[in-house]
Amino acid sequence: GDVEDEMTVSVLLDGEESTIEFHDVTDNQELLKTLSVDAYVIVFSVNNPSTFQIAKDNLNKIRNELKINKTIILVANKIDLVRKRAVPANDARKLADTHCCKYIETSVALNHQVDELLVGILRQIRLSRNKKSPQVNPGSHPKPKVKRSGALGLLDRLFSRKAKSGSTCDNLYDV
């Protein structure tokens, strides 16, 4: 519909608490163009190839048509459905690499990698805002604390598990 879904989440990272505000613009392409955002989180279900195609289309729209050069995190959700997986992890990683995105795999149903995703989103936003500032102790990433407030329904449509590191698209803690 015309009314967007929104949710806020508080994340404590490196001793500093931030509130991340999510806007679901799935059905509102006009809002995608006009909304002032720090990052995009594009989610697809690994058991549904049509959602992966929509993710591809949205990535193409953001990067190539709208020429937006903000942080984008591609999220493969429902990885708990191993036997029903229809979108290979390598395909998703290639898509993320092609569009200079980060990539993470999650399972909201199992609450797997959800906190890591939230912290990764916040770290990517902070890194993009402070590109000229040197990072203090880049090898150290303390376990962040995450507080969630608001409806988990939007979160359920968003997130879950981190992929094995290999390419830079998998590392949500570095540029």
Short mmCIF file of C-alpha atoms in Angstrom, two decimals, residues 46-105:
data_model
loop_
_atom_site.label_atom_id
_atom_site.label_comp_id
_atom_site.label_asym_id
_atom_site.label_seq_id
_atom_site.Cartn_x
_atom_site.Cartn_y
_atom_site.Cartn_z
CA VAL A 46 16.84 -18.31 -0.52
CA ASN A 47 13.90 -20.61 -1.26
CA ASN A 48 12.22 -18.17 -3.66
CA PRO A 49 14.08 -17.25 -6.88
CA SER A 50 11.55 -14.53 -7.74
CA THR A 51 12.56 -12.59 -4.60
CA PHE A 52 16.19 -12.87 -5.73
CA GLN A 53 15.21 -11.43 -9.12
CA ILE A 54 13.46 -8.54 -7.35
CA ALA A 55 16.64 -8.00 -5.28
CA LYS A 56 18.67 -7.91 -8.54
CA ASP A 57 16.24 -5.41 -10.05
CA ASN A 58 16.37 -3.19 -6.96
CA LEU A 59 20.18 -3.29 -6.84
CA ASN A 60 20.31 -2.34 -10.51
CA LYS A 61 17.80 0.46 -9.97
CA ILE A 62 19.69 1.91 -6.97
CA ARG A 63 23.21 1.66 -8.44
CA ASN A 64 22.70 2.09 -12.18
CA GLU A 65 19.45 4.03 -12.72
CA LEU A 66 19.35 6.27 -9.65
CA LYS A 67 23.19 6.41 -9.41
CA ILE A 68 23.05 6.12 -5.61
CA ASN A 69 26.41 5.33 -4.05
CA LYS A 70 25.32 4.49 -0.49
CA THR A 71 25.94 1.37 1.56
CA ILE A 72 23.86 -1.60 0.42
CA ILE A 73 23.61 -4.88 2.29
CA LEU A 74 22.18 -7.86 0.44
CA VAL A 75 20.51 -10.26 2.87
CA ALA A 76 19.73 -13.89 2.07
CA ASN A 77 17.03 -14.95 4.52
CA LYS A 78 15.50 -18.33 5.36
CA ILE A 79 18.78 -20.22 5.20
CA ASP A 80 17.27 -22.66 7.69
CA LEU A 81 15.33 -24.09 4.72
CA VAL A 82 18.43 -25.90 3.44
CA ARG A 83 16.61 -28.52 1.37
CA LYS A 84 14.36 -25.94 -0.25
CA ARG A 85 17.20 -23.57 -1.13
CA ALA A 86 16.80 -22.40 -4.72
CA VAL A 87 19.27 -19.49 -4.81
CA PRO A 88 22.92 -20.63 -4.46
CA ALA A 89 25.09 -18.59 -2.09
CA ASN A 90 27.67 -18.08 -4.86
CA ASP A 91 25.06 -16.41 -7.08
CA ALA A 92 24.14 -14.01 -4.29
CA ARG A 93 27.81 -13.26 -3.52
CA LYS A 94 28.50 -12.55 -7.20
CA LEU A 95 25.53 -10.18 -7.28
CA ALA A 96 26.80 -8.40 -4.14
CA ASP A 97 30.33 -8.12 -5.57
CA THR A 98 29.02 -6.81 -8.89
CA HIS A 99 27.12 -3.99 -7.16
CA CYS A 100 29.74 -3.25 -4.44
CA CYS A 101 27.46 -4.51 -1.67
CA LYS A 102 27.95 -6.42 1.54
CA TYR A 103 26.34 -9.88 1.81
CA ILE A 104 25.04 -11.84 4.77
CA GLU A 105 22.91 -14.96 5.17
#
